PDB file of C-alpha atoms in Angstrom:
ATOM      1  CA  MET A   1       0.000   0.000   0.000  1.00 46.00           C
ATOM      2  CA  LYS A   2       2.842   2.392   0.912  1.00 46.00           C
ATOM      3  CA  ALA A   3       4.539   1.616  -2.405  1.00 45.00           C
ATOM      4  CA  ILE A   4       1.340   2.468  -4.301  1.00 40.00           C
ATOM      5  CA  ILE A   5       0.997   5.766  -2.429  1.00 36.00           C
ATOM      6  CA  LEU A   6       4.641   6.624  -3.110  1.00 37.00           C
ATOM      7  CA  ILE A   7       4.259   5.891  -6.824  1.00 38.00           C
ATOM      8  CA  ALA A   8       1.126   8.052  -6.932  1.00 34.00           C
ATOM      9  CA  LEU A   9       2.916  10.938  -5.202  1.00 35.00           C
ATOM     10  CA  VAL A  10       5.869  10.724  -7.599  1.00 39.00           C
ATOM     11  CA  ALA A  11       3.503  10.633 -10.575  1.00 38.00           C
ATOM     12  CA  PHE A  12       1.642  13.695  -9.267  1.00 40.00           C
ATOM     13  CA  ALA A  13       4.892  15.599  -8.680  1.00 44.00           C
ATOM     14  CA  CYS A  14       6.057  14.854 -12.220  1.00 50.00           C
ATOM     15  CA  SER A  15       2.712  15.852 -13.723  1.00 58.00           C
ATOM     16  CA  ASN A  16       2.883  19.188 -11.889  1.00 90.00           C
ATOM     17  CA  ARG A  17       6.295  20.123 -13.278  1.00 92.00           C
ATOM     18  CA  ALA A  18       6.385  23.258 -15.414  1.00 94.00           C
ATOM     19  CA  VAL A  19       8.749  21.520 -17.861  1.00 96.00           C
ATOM     20  CA  ASN A  20       7.070  18.517 -19.421  1.00 95.00           C
ATOM     21  CA  LYS A  21       9.030  15.974 -21.482  1.00 96.00           C
ATOM     22  CA  LYS A  22       6.135  15.157 -23.822  1.00 97.00           C
ATOM     23  CA  PHE A  23       5.482  18.867 -24.443  1.00 98.00           C
ATOM     24  CA  VAL A  24       9.193  19.497 -25.094  1.00 98.00           C
ATOM     25  CA  GLU A  25       9.413  16.657 -27.618  1.00 98.00           C
ATOM     26  CA  LYS A  26       6.461  18.097 -29.544  1.00 98.00           C
ATOM     27  CA  LEU A  27       7.790  21.674 -29.301  1.00 98.00           C
ATOM     28  CA  LYS A  28      11.173  20.706 -30.712  1.00 98.00           C
ATOM     29  CA  LYS A  29       9.468  19.548 -33.896  1.00 98.00           C
ATOM     30  CA  ILE A  30       7.489  22.733 -34.524  1.00 98.00           C
ATOM     31  CA  ALA A  31       9.162  25.690 -32.757  1.00 98.00           C
ATOM     32  CA  PRO A  32      11.111  28.232 -34.862  1.00 98.00           C
ATOM     33  CA  PHE A  33      13.493  28.775 -31.911  1.00 98.00           C
ATOM     34  CA  LYS A  34      15.940  26.584 -29.995  1.00 98.00           C
ATOM     35  CA  VAL A  35      14.299  24.501 -27.250  1.00 98.00           C
ATOM     36  CA  TYR A  36      15.983  23.309 -24.053  1.00 98.00           C
ATOM     37  CA  ASP A  37      16.454  19.607 -23.403  1.00 98.00           C
ATOM     38  CA  VAL A  38      14.455  18.863 -20.258  1.00 97.00           C
ATOM     39  CA  ASP A  39      17.487  18.045 -18.103  1.00 97.00           C
ATOM     40  CA  ARG A  40      19.234  21.302 -19.127  1.00 97.00           C
ATOM     41  CA  ASN A  41      16.294  23.634 -18.576  1.00 98.00           C
ATOM     42  CA  PRO A  42      16.872  25.961 -15.587  1.00 96.00           C
ATOM     43  CA  TYR A  43      13.183  25.483 -14.717  1.00 97.00           C
ATOM     44  CA  LYS A  44      13.230  21.663 -14.812  1.00 96.00           C
ATOM     45  CA  ASP A  45      12.559  21.353 -11.046  1.00 97.00           C
ATOM     46  CA  TRP A  46       9.977  24.140 -10.815  1.00 97.00           C
ATOM     47  CA  THR A  47       6.275  23.419 -10.462  1.00 97.00           C
ATOM     48  CA  THR A  48       3.680  25.181 -12.581  1.00 97.00           C
ATOM     49  CA  GLU A  49       2.503  27.049  -9.478  1.00 97.00           C
ATOM     50  CA  GLU A  50       6.030  28.271  -8.698  1.00 97.00           C
ATOM     51  CA  ILE A  51       6.464  29.498 -12.265  1.00 97.00           C
ATOM     52  CA  ARG A  52       3.173  31.375 -12.227  1.00 97.00           C
ATOM     53  CA  ASN A  53       3.984  32.964  -8.859  1.00 97.00           C
ATOM     54  CA  SER A  54       7.306  34.196 -10.264  1.00 97.00           C
ATOM     55  CA  LEU A  55       5.585  35.938 -13.192  1.00 98.00           C
ATOM     56  CA  GLY A  56       4.452  39.083 -11.428  1.00 97.00           C
ATOM     57  CA  LEU A  57       3.538  41.513 -14.177  1.00 97.00           C
ATOM     58  CA  LYS A  58      -0.177  42.298 -14.367  1.00 96.00           C
ATOM     59  CA  VAL A  59      -1.208  42.838 -17.977  1.00 90.00           C
ATOM     60  CA  PRO A  60      -4.395  43.150 -20.001  1.00 87.00           C
ATOM     61  CA  HIS A  61      -4.840  40.353 -22.522  1.00 89.00           C
ATOM     62  CA  TYR A  62      -2.519  41.117 -25.435  1.00 92.00           C
ATOM     63  CA  PRO A  63      -2.895  39.870 -29.010  1.00 91.00           C
ATOM     64  CA  ILE A  64      -0.512  36.957 -29.598  1.00 94.00           C
ATOM     65  CA  HIS A  65       0.543  38.176 -33.043  1.00 94.00           C
ATOM     66  CA  ARG A  66       0.089  41.938 -33.365  1.00 93.00           C
ATOM     67  CA  LYS A  67       0.155  43.442 -36.852  1.00 89.00           C
ATOM     68  CA  LEU A  68       2.449  46.457 -36.989  1.00 88.00           C
ATOM     69  CA  PRO A  69       2.825  49.271 -39.534  1.00 84.00           C
ATOM     70  CA  PRO A  70       5.841  49.088 -41.876  1.00 80.00           C
ATOM     71  CA  SER A  71       8.950  50.636 -40.378  1.00 80.00           C
ATOM     72  CA  LYS A  72      10.268  53.899 -41.816  1.00 84.00           C
ATOM     73  CA  TYR A  73      13.237  54.005 -39.437  1.00 83.00           C
ATOM     74  CA  GLU A  74      16.614  53.928 -41.160  1.00 77.00           C
ATOM     75  CA  GLY A  75      18.449  51.603 -38.783  1.00 78.00           C
ATOM     76  CA  ASP A  76      18.116  47.810 -39.080  1.00 88.00           C
ATOM     77  CA  SER A  77      19.849  46.920 -35.833  1.00 96.00           C
ATOM     78  CA  TYR A  78      20.934  48.299 -32.469  1.00 97.00           C
ATOM     79  CA  ASP A  79      22.297  46.610 -29.348  1.00 98.00           C
ATOM     80  CA  PHE A  80      22.853  48.584 -26.146  1.00 98.00           C
ATOM     81  CA  ARG A  81      25.545  46.091 -25.112  1.00 98.00           C
ATOM     82  CA  GLU A  82      27.622  47.036 -28.150  1.00 98.00           C
ATOM     83  CA  ALA A  83      26.807  50.743 -28.181  1.00 98.00           C
ATOM     84  CA  TRP A  84      27.463  51.261 -24.460  1.00 98.00           C
ATOM     85  CA  PRO A  85      29.591  48.311 -23.201  1.00 97.00           C
ATOM     86  CA  GLU A  86      30.737  50.267 -20.123  1.00 97.00           C
ATOM     87  CA  CYS A  87      27.096  50.590 -19.062  1.00 97.00           C
ATOM     88  CA  VAL A  88      26.294  46.867 -19.145  1.00 95.00           C
ATOM     89  CA  LEU A  89      26.132  45.980 -15.457  1.00 87.00           C
ATOM     90  CA  GLY A  90      25.137  42.315 -15.649  1.00 88.00           C
ATOM     91  CA  VAL A  91      22.031  40.121 -15.596  1.00 96.00           C
ATOM     92  CA  ARG A  92      20.430  39.472 -12.208  1.00 97.00           C
ATOM     93  CA  ASP A  93      18.283  36.641 -10.842  1.00 97.00           C
ATOM     94  CA  ARG A  94      15.079  37.472  -8.951  1.00 97.00           C
ATOM     95  CA  GLY A  95      14.587  33.885  -7.704  1.00 97.00           C
ATOM     96  CA  SER A  96      11.029  32.786  -6.946  1.00 96.00           C
ATOM     97  CA  CYS A  97       9.750  36.283  -6.085  1.00 98.00           C
ATOM     98  CA  GLY A  98       7.382  37.725  -8.709  1.00 98.00           C
ATOM     99  CA  ALA A  99       9.538  40.843  -8.898  1.00 97.00           C
ATOM    100  CA  ASP A 100      10.287  40.859 -12.627  1.00 98.00           C
ATOM    101  CA  LEU A 101       8.547  44.261 -12.714  1.00 98.00           C
ATOM    102  CA  HIS A 102      10.829  45.761 -10.067  1.00 98.00           C
ATOM    103  CA  PHE A 103      14.044  44.182 -11.370  1.00 98.00           C
ATOM    104  CA  SER A 104      13.434  45.261 -14.953  1.00 98.00           C
ATOM    105  CA  GLY A 105      12.556  48.795 -13.881  1.00 98.00           C
ATOM    106  CA  ALA A 106      15.714  49.029 -11.772  1.00 98.00           C
ATOM    107  CA  MET A 107      17.915  47.605 -14.547  1.00 98.00           C
ATOM    108  CA  ALA A 108      16.425  49.877 -17.209  1.00 98.00           C
ATOM    109  CA  LEU A 109      16.836  52.947 -15.017  1.00 98.00           C
ATOM    110  CA  GLN A 110      20.420  52.219 -13.980  1.00 97.00           C
ATOM    111  CA  GLN A 111      21.429  51.707 -17.615  1.00 98.00           C
ATOM    112  CA  ARG A 112      19.649  54.927 -18.572  1.00 98.00           C
ATOM    113  CA  PHE A 113      21.598  56.799 -15.900  1.00 98.00           C
ATOM    114  CA  CYS A 114      24.830  55.445 -17.368  1.00 98.00           C
ATOM    115  CA  GLN A 115      24.008  56.271 -20.996  1.00 98.00           C
ATOM    116  CA  GLN A 116      22.463  59.677 -20.330  1.00 97.00           C
ATOM    117  CA  SER A 117      25.453  60.683 -18.169  1.00 98.00           C
ATOM    118  CA  GLN A 118      27.868  59.510 -20.870  1.00 97.00           C
ATOM    119  CA  ASN A 119      29.173  56.741 -18.596  1.00 96.00           C
ATOM    120  CA  GLU A 120      29.752  59.055 -15.638  1.00 97.00           C
ATOM    121  CA  THR A 121      26.950  57.790 -13.336  1.00 97.00           C
ATOM    122  CA  LYS A 122      26.799  53.992 -13.003  1.00 96.00           C
ATOM    123  CA  PRO A 123      24.611  53.023 -10.038  1.00 96.00           C
ATOM    124  CA  ILE A 124      23.491  49.471  -9.383  1.00 97.00           C
ATOM    125  CA  LEU A 125      19.948  50.186  -8.258  1.00 98.00           C
ATOM    126  CA  SER A 126      17.916  48.348  -5.653  1.00 98.00           C
ATOM    127  CA  PRO A 127      14.854  46.380  -6.811  1.00 98.00           C
ATOM    128  CA  GLN A 128      14.197  45.702  -3.113  1.00 98.00           C
ATOM    129  CA  ASP A 129      13.439  49.402  -2.670  1.00 98.00           C
ATOM    130  CA  ALA A 130      10.492  49.126  -5.077  1.00 98.00           C
ATOM    131  CA  ILE A 131       9.436  45.682  -3.816  1.00 98.00           C
ATOM    132  CA  SER A 132       9.224  46.877  -0.214  1.00 98.00           C
ATOM    133  CA  CYS A 133       8.261  50.531  -0.627  1.00 98.00           C
ATOM    134  CA  ASP A 134       6.165  50.940  -3.794  1.00 98.00           C
ATOM    135  CA  LEU A 135       2.672  50.771  -2.301  1.00 96.00           C
ATOM    136  CA  GLY A 136       1.040  51.075  -5.724  1.00 96.00           C
ATOM    137  CA  ASP A 137       2.240  47.564  -6.566  1.00 98.00           C
ATOM    138  CA  MET A 138       2.267  44.301  -4.616  1.00 97.00           C
ATOM    139  CA  GLY A 139       5.834  43.308  -3.758  1.00 97.00           C
ATOM    140  CA  CYS A 140       6.512  39.687  -4.726  1.00 98.00           C
ATOM    141  CA  GLY A 141       2.895  39.576  -5.894  1.00 97.00           C
ATOM    142  CA  GLY A 142       3.890  41.747  -8.861  1.00 97.00           C
ATOM    143  CA  GLY A 143       2.184  44.836 -10.221  1.00 98.00           C
ATOM    144  CA  TRP A 144       1.872  47.218 -13.173  1.00 98.00           C
ATOM    145  CA  ILE A 145       4.573  48.941 -15.255  1.00 97.00           C
ATOM    146  CA  ASP A 146       2.886  52.352 -15.278  1.00 97.00           C
ATOM    147  CA  ARG A 147       2.583  52.357 -11.474  1.00 98.00           C
ATOM    148  CA  LEU A 148       6.211  51.349 -11.046  1.00 98.00           C
ATOM    149  CA  TRP A 149       7.385  54.206 -13.264  1.00 98.00           C
ATOM    150  CA  GLU A 150       5.268  56.586 -11.212  1.00 98.00           C
ATOM    151  CA  TYR A 151       7.255  55.341  -8.212  1.00 98.00           C
ATOM    152  CA  LEU A 152      10.558  55.814 -10.067  1.00 98.00           C
ATOM    153  CA  ALA A 153       9.535  59.400 -10.803  1.00 98.00           C
ATOM    154  CA  ASN A 154       8.038  60.312  -7.422  1.00 98.00           C
ATOM    155  CA  SER A 155      10.342  58.403  -5.075  1.00 98.00           C
ATOM    156  CA  GLY A 156      13.180  56.844  -7.075  1.00 98.00           C
ATOM    157  CA  LEU A 157      15.475  54.014  -6.017  1.00 98.00           C
ATOM    158  CA  VAL A 158      18.427  53.785  -3.668  1.00 98.00           C
ATOM    159  CA  ASP A 159      21.418  51.706  -4.711  1.00 98.00           C
ATOM    160  CA  GLU A 160      21.852  48.011  -4.034  1.00 98.00           C
ATOM    161  CA  ASP A 161      24.375  48.424  -1.205  1.00 98.00           C
ATOM    162  CA  CYS A 162      21.940  50.673   0.613  1.00 98.00           C
ATOM    163  CA  PHE A 163      19.015  48.213   0.394  1.00 98.00           C
ATOM    164  CA  PRO A 164      20.202  44.732  -0.743  1.00 98.00           C
ATOM    165  CA  TYR A 165      17.873  42.196  -2.334  1.00 98.00           C
ATOM    166  CA  THR A 166      16.407  39.787   0.240  1.00 98.00           C
ATOM    167  CA  SER A 167      13.189  38.567  -1.404  1.00 98.00           C
ATOM    168  CA  GLN A 168      14.629  35.647  -3.415  1.00 96.00           C
ATOM    169  CA  GLY A 169      12.349  33.218  -1.590  1.00 95.00           C
ATOM    170  CA  GLY A 170       9.200  35.337  -1.806  1.00 96.00           C
ATOM    171  CA  GLU A 171       9.291  37.146   1.555  1.00 96.00           C
ATOM    172  CA  VAL A 172       9.057  40.935   1.550  1.00 97.00           C
ATOM    173  CA  GLU A 173      10.766  42.899   4.297  1.00 97.00           C
ATOM    174  CA  ASP A 174       9.568  46.271   5.550  1.00 98.00           C
ATOM    175  CA  CYS A 175      10.422  49.499   3.770  1.00 98.00           C
ATOM    176  CA  ILE A 176      13.435  51.347   5.168  1.00 98.00           C
ATOM    177  CA  THR A 177      14.357  55.036   5.312  1.00 96.00           C
ATOM    178  CA  LYS A 178      18.034  54.663   6.220  1.00 98.00           C
ATOM    179  CA  CYS A 179      20.688  52.723   4.320  1.00 98.00           C
ATOM    180  CA  LYS A 180      21.615  49.363   5.793  1.00 98.00           C
ATOM    181  CA  ASN A 181      25.286  50.055   5.079  1.00 98.00           C
ATOM    182  CA  GLU A 182      25.006  53.440   6.864  1.00 97.00           C
ATOM    183  CA  ALA A 183      25.850  55.298   3.643  1.00 97.00           C
ATOM    184  CA  PRO A 184      24.112  58.621   2.890  1.00 97.00           C
ATOM    185  CA  TRP A 185      20.503  58.215   1.740  1.00 97.00           C
ATOM    186  CA  LYS A 186      20.368  58.967  -1.991  1.00 98.00           C
ATOM    187  CA  LYS A 187      17.525  58.346  -4.438  1.00 98.00           C
ATOM    188  CA  TYR A 188      17.934  57.999  -8.208  1.00 98.00           C
ATOM    189  CA  LYS A 189      14.849  59.377  -9.945  1.00 98.00           C
ATOM    190  CA  VAL A 190      13.418  59.737 -13.427  1.00 98.00           C
ATOM    191  CA  ARG A 191      11.316  62.452 -15.060  1.00 97.00           C
ATOM    192  CA  ASP A 192       9.272  62.830 -18.242  1.00 97.00           C
ATOM    193  CA  VAL A 193       8.042  59.236 -18.127  1.00 98.00           C
ATOM    194  CA  GLU A 194       6.499  58.158 -21.427  1.00 97.00           C
ATOM    195  CA  LYS A 195       4.784  55.096 -22.815  1.00 97.00           C
ATOM    196  CA  HIS A 196       5.880  53.939 -26.278  1.00 95.00           C
ATOM    197  CA  PHE A 197       4.049  51.451 -28.496  1.00 93.00           C
ATOM    198  CA  LEU A 198       5.149  52.028 -32.106  1.00 92.00           C
ATOM    199  CA  PRO A 199       8.342  50.283 -33.324  1.00 93.00           C
ATOM    200  CA  ASP A 200       9.931  53.361 -34.904  1.00 95.00           C
ATOM    201  CA  ASP A 201       9.328  55.403 -31.741  1.00 95.00           C
ATOM    202  CA  ILE A 202      10.768  52.619 -29.581  1.00 96.00           C
ATOM    203  CA  LYS A 203      13.856  52.286 -31.791  1.00 96.00           C
ATOM    204  CA  SER A 204      14.574  56.006 -31.636  1.00 95.00           C
ATOM    205  CA  GLU A 205      14.036  56.200 -27.884  1.00 96.00           C
ATOM    206  CA  LEU A 206      16.338  53.212 -27.291  1.00 97.00           C
ATOM    207  CA  GLU A 207      19.209  54.782 -29.188  1.00 96.00           C
ATOM    208  CA  VAL A 208      18.807  58.291 -27.802  1.00 96.00           C
ATOM    209  CA  ASN A 209      17.952  57.666 -24.144  1.00 97.00           C
ATOM    210  CA  GLY A 210      18.662  54.016 -23.385  1.00 98.00           C
ATOM    211  CA  PRO A 211      16.941  50.746 -22.423  1.00 98.00           C
ATOM    212  CA  MET A 212      13.279  50.684 -21.472  1.00 98.00           C
ATOM    213  CA  GLU A 213      10.966  48.400 -19.544  1.00 98.00           C
ATOM    214  CA  SER A 214       8.404  46.338 -21.405  1.00 98.00           C
ATOM    215  CA  GLY A 215       6.024  43.495 -20.631  1.00 97.00           C
ATOM    216  CA  PHE A 216       4.461  40.585 -22.463  1.00 98.00           C
ATOM    217  CA  GLU A 217       2.406  37.460 -21.916  1.00 98.00           C
ATOM    218  CA  VAL A 218       4.311  34.242 -21.230  1.00 98.00           C
ATOM    219  CA  TYR A 219       3.060  30.964 -22.671  1.00 98.00           C
ATOM    220  CA  THR A 220       4.344  27.483 -21.830  1.00 98.00           C
ATOM    221  CA  ASP A 221       6.633  27.350 -24.857  1.00 98.00           C
ATOM    222  CA  PHE A 222       8.583  30.390 -23.633  1.00 98.00           C
ATOM    223  CA  LEU A 223       9.582  28.459 -20.489  1.00 97.00           C
ATOM    224  CA  ASN A 224      11.473  26.112 -22.810  1.00 98.00           C
ATOM    225  CA  TYR A 225      13.250  28.839 -24.817  1.00 98.00           C
ATOM    226  CA  GLU A 226      17.019  28.404 -25.113  1.00 98.00           C
ATOM    227  CA  GLY A 227      17.857  30.683 -28.010  1.00 98.00           C
ATOM    228  CA  GLY A 228      16.882  32.154 -31.352  1.00 98.00           C
ATOM    229  CA  ILE A 229      13.929  34.423 -32.100  1.00 98.00           C
ATOM    230  CA  TYR A 230      10.945  33.565 -29.939  1.00 98.00           C
ATOM    231  CA  GLN A 231       7.530  33.289 -31.592  1.00 98.00           C
ATOM    232  CA  HIS A 232       4.615  31.805 -29.686  1.00 98.00           C
ATOM    233  CA  THR A 233       3.992  28.311 -31.015  1.00 98.00           C
ATOM    234  CA  GLU A 234       2.318  26.088 -28.419  1.00 97.00           C
ATOM    235  CA  GLY A 235       1.035  26.077 -24.858  1.00 97.00           C
ATOM    236  CA  VAL A 236      -1.230  27.895 -22.436  1.00 97.00           C
ATOM    237  CA  LEU A 237      -0.929  31.343 -20.878  1.00 97.00           C
ATOM    238  CA  GLU A 238       1.187  31.212 -17.705  1.00 98.00           C
ATOM    239  CA  GLY A 239       1.320  34.898 -16.730  1.00 97.00           C
ATOM    240  CA  GLY A 240       2.915  38.276 -17.459  1.00 98.00           C
ATOM    241  CA  LEU A 241       6.637  39.061 -17.469  1.00 98.00           C
ATOM    242  CA  ALA A 242       8.395  42.437 -17.377  1.00 98.00           C
ATOM    243  CA  VAL A 243      11.796  42.686 -19.089  1.00 98.00           C
ATOM    244  CA  VAL A 244      14.307  45.294 -20.227  1.00 98.00           C
ATOM    245  CA  LEU A 245      14.155  46.111 -23.922  1.00 98.00           C
ATOM    246  CA  ILE A 246      17.742  46.858 -25.009  1.00 98.00           C
ATOM    247  CA  GLY A 247      17.871  46.606 -28.782  1.00 98.00           C
ATOM    248  CA  TYR A 248      16.486  45.345 -32.061  1.00 97.00           C
ATOM    249  CA  GLY A 249      17.566  43.522 -35.189  1.00 97.00           C
ATOM    250  CA  LYS A 250      16.467  41.651 -38.273  1.00 95.00           C
ATOM    251  CA  GLU A 251      17.124  38.102 -39.378  1.00 96.00           C
ATOM    252  CA  GLY A 252      15.815  37.200 -42.818  1.00 94.00           C
ATOM    253  CA  ASP A 253      12.375  38.793 -42.950  1.00 92.00           C
ATOM    254  CA  ILE A 254      11.836  38.702 -39.175  1.00 95.00           C
ATOM    255  CA  ASN A 255      12.244  41.867 -37.108  1.00 95.00           C
ATOM    256  CA  TYR A 256      13.008  41.210 -33.444  1.00 97.00           C
ATOM    257  CA  TRP A 257      13.578  42.935 -30.123  1.00 98.00           C
ATOM    258  CA  ILE A 258      16.507  42.099 -27.824  1.00 98.00           C
ATOM    259  CA  CYS A 259      15.453  41.795 -24.180  1.00 98.00           C
ATOM    260  CA  GLN A 260      17.154  41.306 -20.831  1.00 98.00           C
ATOM    261  CA  ASN A 261      15.444  38.937 -18.388  1.00 98.00           C
ATOM    262  CA  SER A 262      15.921  38.695 -14.602  1.00 98.00           C
ATOM    263  CA  ALA A 263      16.369  34.913 -14.427  1.00 97.00           C
ATOM    264  CA  GLY A 264      20.179  34.859 -14.239  1.00 97.00           C
ATOM    265  CA  ASP A 265      22.779  34.494 -16.995  1.00 97.00           C
ATOM    266  CA  LYS A 266      22.395  30.701 -17.272  1.00 95.00           C
ATOM    267  CA  TRP A 267      18.955  31.137 -18.878  1.00 97.00           C
ATOM    268  CA  GLY A 268      18.347  31.754 -22.587  1.00 98.00           C
ATOM    269  CA  GLU A 269      21.064  33.606 -24.481  1.00 98.00           C
ATOM    270  CA  GLU A 270      23.194  34.336 -21.385  1.00 98.00           C
ATOM    271  CA  GLY A 271      20.227  35.956 -19.654  1.00 98.00           C
ATOM    272  CA  TYR A 272      18.884  37.680 -22.784  1.00 98.00           C
ATOM    273  CA  PHE A 273      16.409  36.658 -25.468  1.00 98.00           C
ATOM    274  CA  ARG A 274      15.129  37.786 -28.833  1.00 98.00           C
ATOM    275  CA  ILE A 275      11.437  38.043 -29.648  1.00 98.00           C
ATOM    276  CA  LYS A 276       9.620  38.873 -32.874  1.00 98.00           C
ATOM    277  CA  PHE A 277       8.026  42.310 -33.233  1.00 97.00           C
ATOM    278  CA  GLY A 278       4.386  42.280 -32.169  1.00 96.00           C
ATOM    279  CA  GLU A 279       4.620  38.988 -30.289  1.00 97.00           C
ATOM    280  CA  CYS A 280       2.520  38.502 -27.148  1.00 98.00           C
ATOM    281  CA  GLY A 281       2.344  42.243 -26.434  1.00 97.00           C
ATOM    282  CA  ILE A 282       6.109  42.829 -26.171  1.00 97.00           C
ATOM    283  CA  ASP A 283       5.903  46.271 -27.810  1.00 96.00           C
ATOM    284  CA  ILE A 284       2.569  47.581 -26.512  1.00 95.00           C
ATOM    285  CA  ASP A 285       3.492  48.894 -23.025  1.00 94.00           C
ATOM    286  CA  VAL A 286       7.091  50.141 -23.234  1.00 98.00           C
ATOM    287  CA  TYR A 287       8.120  52.711 -20.614  1.00 98.00           C
ATOM    288  CA  GLY A 288      11.092  55.001 -20.160  1.00 97.00           C
ATOM    289  CA  GLY A 289      12.012  58.455 -18.923  1.00 96.00           C
ATOM    290  CA  ARG A 290      14.856  60.905 -18.426  1.00 97.00           C
ATOM    291  CA  ALA A 291      17.273  60.209 -15.617  1.00 97.00           C
ATOM    292  CA  ILE A 292      17.604  63.115 -13.179  1.00 97.00           C
ATOM    293  CA  LEU A 293      21.381  63.584 -13.112  1.00 95.00           C
TER     294      LEU A 293
END
């Protein structure tokens, strides 16, 4: 009897995994992007519930394949990492906390400070500040991009040494008003926050003022993405994800955005991914602003 119960528990645990071998085998045959082998996928031990809890961005339902107007912009490609290598401060890992919104906002803002100051101001900003102190959003429960950028404008973020990240496991500590390292209290703020949703406008803003925060809907196939240009192919909606939009390019007849995730540099293309224009809402709610230097 105990053996039967154990087998049933193991079977249930396997069926609840976010990465499913049968799904992966099917996806490899039809996906236009590179798919992880199950045993190499960083999410192989995560449950579906854990994945959905880690996807914190709240979004309206986006069209899966959005039709966009033809581009009139002269440039075919741009990559912040190549244009401003001194401003690339690394990919971070938010853990199981649904703080993709806060991480992506912090990473976009710190890279904007670097670019807009011509590499003179290079803070590593604290996502914990927004997780703990932005009352318009919900900590590890996620939130909305427009509300976060209101917080970046009205309050701003301290740097990472002042308020280190502690919510990897999903717990949210209280907001602070003094730096933990006893350094002077300094906030990095943004002004003139704008929403962008047309490709040519996004391209121009990227090159002139730096990376921006964007969100999109995540389907099961994206959890198995290892590389290439992502296009939704198979699977159900898992939740919303906020990322940093850092560039764009074209491969054959496919235009794509380059994005920075907050799942560590062992995921995807060393922590980055490419996604086709108009896919799953990636270029509908794109936010940025001017760093207050």
